[in-house]
Short mmCIF file of C-alpha atoms in Angstrom, two decimals:
data_model
loop_
_atom_site.label_atom_id
_atom_site.label_comp_id
_atom_site.label_asym_id
_atom_site.label_seq_id
_atom_site.Cartn_x
_atom_site.Cartn_y
_atom_site.Cartn_z
CA MET A 1 52.17 15.43 -8.84
CA ILE A 2 50.19 18.65 -8.64
CA LEU A 3 48.82 20.08 -11.83
CA ASN A 4 49.30 23.76 -12.23
CA ARG A 5 46.28 25.22 -14.01
CA ALA A 6 47.94 28.54 -14.59
CA LYS A 7 49.40 29.35 -17.99
CA PHE A 8 52.05 31.85 -18.79
CA CYS A 9 51.21 34.32 -21.43
CA CYS A 10 52.25 37.63 -22.76
CA GLY A 11 55.32 38.80 -20.87
CA GLY A 12 55.36 36.20 -18.07
CA LYS A 13 52.01 37.13 -16.53
CA MET A 14 49.86 34.24 -15.29
CA LYS A 15 46.49 33.67 -16.91
CA LYS A 16 43.93 31.25 -15.34
CA ASN A 17 42.43 28.51 -17.51
CA LYS A 18 38.61 28.60 -17.23
CA GLY A 19 37.77 25.25 -18.89
CA PHE A 20 37.74 21.57 -17.90
CA THR A 21 40.30 19.03 -18.91
CA LEU A 22 39.34 15.95 -20.89
CA ILE A 23 40.13 13.73 -17.91
CA GLU A 24 37.83 15.75 -15.63
CA LEU A 25 34.99 15.43 -18.14
CA MET A 26 35.54 11.67 -18.56
CA VAL A 27 35.56 11.08 -14.79
CA THR A 28 32.35 13.13 -14.38
CA ILE A 29 30.59 11.20 -17.16
CA ALA A 30 31.73 7.87 -15.69
CA VAL A 31 30.36 8.79 -12.25
CA LEU A 32 27.04 9.90 -13.79
CA ALA A 33 26.81 6.63 -15.75
CA ILE A 34 27.35 4.57 -12.58
CA VAL A 35 24.71 6.54 -10.64
CA ALA A 36 22.24 6.22 -13.55
CA SER A 37 22.78 2.45 -13.83
CA ILE A 38 21.96 2.09 -10.14
CA ALA A 39 18.88 4.34 -10.27
CA VAL A 40 17.17 3.05 -13.44
CA PRO A 41 16.12 -0.43 -12.18
CA SER A 42 14.75 1.06 -8.98
CA PHE A 43 12.88 3.72 -10.93
CA SER A 44 11.27 1.19 -13.31
CA GLU A 45 10.25 -0.96 -10.34
CA ASN A 46 8.59 2.05 -8.70
CA ILE A 47 6.68 2.80 -11.90
CA ALA A 48 5.42 -0.81 -12.05
CA LYS A 49 4.41 -0.68 -8.38
CA GLN A 50 2.55 2.59 -8.91
CA SER A 51 0.77 1.14 -11.93
CA LEU A 52 -0.28 -1.92 -9.90
CA ASP A 53 -1.52 0.28 -7.05
CA ASN A 54 -3.50 2.47 -9.44
CA SER A 55 -5.14 -0.52 -11.10
CA ALA A 56 -6.10 -2.03 -7.73
CA LYS A 57 -7.57 1.29 -6.56
CA GLU A 58 -9.47 1.63 -9.85
CA ILE A 59 -11.07 -1.79 -9.39
CA LEU A 60 -11.87 -1.03 -5.75
CA SER A 61 -13.49 2.24 -6.77
CA ALA A 62 -15.53 0.52 -9.50
CA LEU A 63 -16.66 -2.14 -7.00
CA ASN A 64 -17.77 0.52 -4.52
CA GLU A 65 -19.61 2.36 -7.28
CA GLY A 66 -21.26 -0.87 -8.45
CA ARG A 67 -22.41 -1.75 -4.97
CA SER A 68 -23.80 1.73 -4.40
CA LYS A 69 -25.55 1.73 -7.79
CA ALA A 70 -27.11 -1.70 -7.12
CA VAL A 71 -28.58 -0.46 -3.83
CA SER A 72 -29.81 2.84 -5.24
CA LEU A 73 -31.38 1.25 -8.35
CA ARG A 74 -32.53 -1.83 -6.42
CA SER A 75 -31.29 -3.86 -9.32
CA VAL A 76 -28.39 -6.12 -10.31
CA VAL A 77 -25.16 -4.33 -11.32
CA ILE A 78 -22.08 -6.01 -12.78
CA VAL A 79 -18.45 -4.87 -12.36
CA CYS A 80 -15.55 -6.25 -14.44
CA PRO A 81 -11.95 -5.26 -15.19
CA ASN A 82 -11.53 -3.85 -18.70
CA LYS A 83 -9.30 -6.81 -19.69
CA ASP A 84 -9.30 -10.52 -18.94
CA LYS A 85 -6.49 -12.83 -17.83
CA THR A 86 -5.35 -13.31 -21.44
CA GLY A 87 -4.95 -9.54 -21.77
CA ALA A 88 -7.89 -9.22 -24.19
CA ILE A 89 -10.09 -6.12 -23.94
CA VAL A 90 -13.45 -6.71 -22.27
CA THR A 91 -16.55 -4.95 -23.54
CA PRO A 92 -19.61 -4.24 -21.40
CA LYS A 93 -21.58 -6.95 -23.27
CA GLN A 94 -18.83 -9.52 -22.67
CA CYS A 95 -18.78 -8.56 -19.01
CA VAL A 96 -22.48 -9.36 -18.71
CA LEU A 97 -22.38 -12.59 -20.73
CA LYS A 98 -19.37 -14.02 -18.86
CA THR A 99 -20.78 -13.26 -15.41
CA ILE A 100 -24.49 -14.03 -15.98
CA ALA A 101 -24.75 -16.28 -19.05
CA SER A 102 -28.54 -16.08 -19.36
CA ALA A 103 -28.77 -12.28 -18.96
CA ASP A 104 -29.84 -9.86 -21.67
CA SER A 105 -26.55 -8.00 -22.15
CA ASP A 106 -28.14 -5.27 -24.25
CA LYS A 107 -30.57 -4.48 -21.44
CA PHE A 108 -27.78 -4.23 -18.84
CA VAL A 109 -25.70 -1.95 -21.07
CA GLU A 110 -28.71 0.17 -22.04
CA GLN A 111 -29.68 0.66 -18.40
CA ASN A 112 -26.08 1.55 -17.49
CA ARG A 113 -25.74 -1.34 -15.05
CA VAL A 114 -22.29 -2.48 -16.21
CA ILE A 115 -19.09 -0.89 -14.86
CA LEU A 116 -15.67 -1.59 -16.34
CA ALA A 117 -12.65 -0.86 -14.17
CA ASN A 118 -9.56 0.41 -16.00
CA VAL A 119 -6.51 -1.84 -15.53
CA THR A 120 -3.26 -0.34 -16.85
CA ASP A 121 -1.39 -1.99 -19.72
CA SER A 122 1.58 -2.93 -17.54
CA THR A 123 -0.64 -4.75 -15.02
CA ASP A 124 -1.92 -8.28 -15.65
CA VAL A 125 -5.23 -9.69 -14.42
CA THR A 126 -4.44 -13.23 -13.25
CA SER A 127 -7.61 -14.19 -11.39
CA THR A 128 -10.19 -16.66 -12.66
CA VAL A 129 -12.98 -14.32 -11.52
CA PHE A 130 -14.27 -12.44 -14.55
CA GLY A 131 -16.61 -10.04 -12.78
CA VAL A 132 -18.74 -9.38 -9.72
CA VAL A 133 -22.53 -9.33 -9.68
CA PHE A 134 -23.97 -7.02 -7.04
CA LEU A 135 -27.49 -7.93 -6.02
CA PRO A 136 -30.18 -5.30 -5.25
CA MET A 137 -29.21 -5.23 -1.56
CA GLY A 138 -25.53 -4.53 -2.37
CA ASN A 139 -24.33 -8.01 -1.52
CA VAL A 140 -22.85 -10.75 -3.74
CA GLU A 141 -23.66 -14.47 -3.87
CA SER A 142 -20.19 -15.52 -2.69
CA THR A 143 -16.77 -14.05 -1.94
CA LYS A 144 -14.84 -13.06 -5.08
CA THR A 145 -11.16 -12.17 -5.48
CA PHE A 146 -9.49 -10.28 -8.32
CA THR A 147 -5.72 -10.78 -8.55
CA LEU A 148 -3.49 -8.27 -10.34
CA CYS A 149 0.23 -8.83 -11.01
CA SER A 150 3.14 -6.65 -12.09
CA LYS A 151 6.87 -7.32 -11.67
CA ASN A 152 6.36 -10.26 -9.24
CA LYS A 153 4.14 -8.20 -6.94
CA SER A 154 0.41 -8.67 -6.69
CA LYS A 155 -2.68 -7.03 -5.29
CA ASN A 156 -5.78 -8.99 -4.34
CA ILE A 157 -9.08 -7.18 -4.37
CA ILE A 158 -11.45 -9.20 -2.20
CA VAL A 159 -15.20 -8.75 -2.34
CA ALA A 160 -16.90 -10.31 0.71
CA ALA A 161 -20.38 -11.83 0.52
CA THR A 162 -21.70 -8.66 2.16
CA GLY A 163 -20.41 -6.63 -0.81
CA ALA A 164 -17.63 -4.89 1.13
CA SER A 165 -14.27 -4.77 -0.70
CA GLU A 166 -10.65 -4.52 0.39
CA ILE A 167 -7.14 -4.69 -1.10
CA SER A 168 -4.36 -6.97 0.13
CA THR A 169 -0.78 -7.37 -1.06
CA GLY A 170 0.89 -10.56 -2.20
CA ALA A 171 3.35 -12.05 -4.68
CA CYS A 172 2.70 -13.46 -8.13
#
């Protein structure tokens, strides 16, 4: 059956209808709803992945800055994420006390030798490593690994004994 969109008006002349029918509108809305339901999960997954990538890059950048600062100051510099594995906020003093228990945290903070890396709210820190202590030569005592997780994907930020850092991908 073919629908005739023309209407007869005023003396038998045909006048075109310029609107949409209710059925056309309902079909269009249904198609849009189906497309949206397919796109939303993929979109939220991309946002989580981007957040994880940004957090990993932020930690890597903070590690590189800490290493550089340790060499230039010829002094110990500490780098920590801004939250721990419980999700609690980490302060510069806590960073010092949890990485070097006997250190004078006030002195480290005062001398600007503590760097906190910003980890986004949607990214979890799951590693047991609390922070990294860069020695005056830019190296660390032993290899350290930070693990970040978001939506079953993870990033490992590995700090070698030489002080060099890299990011690898994994699963939570």
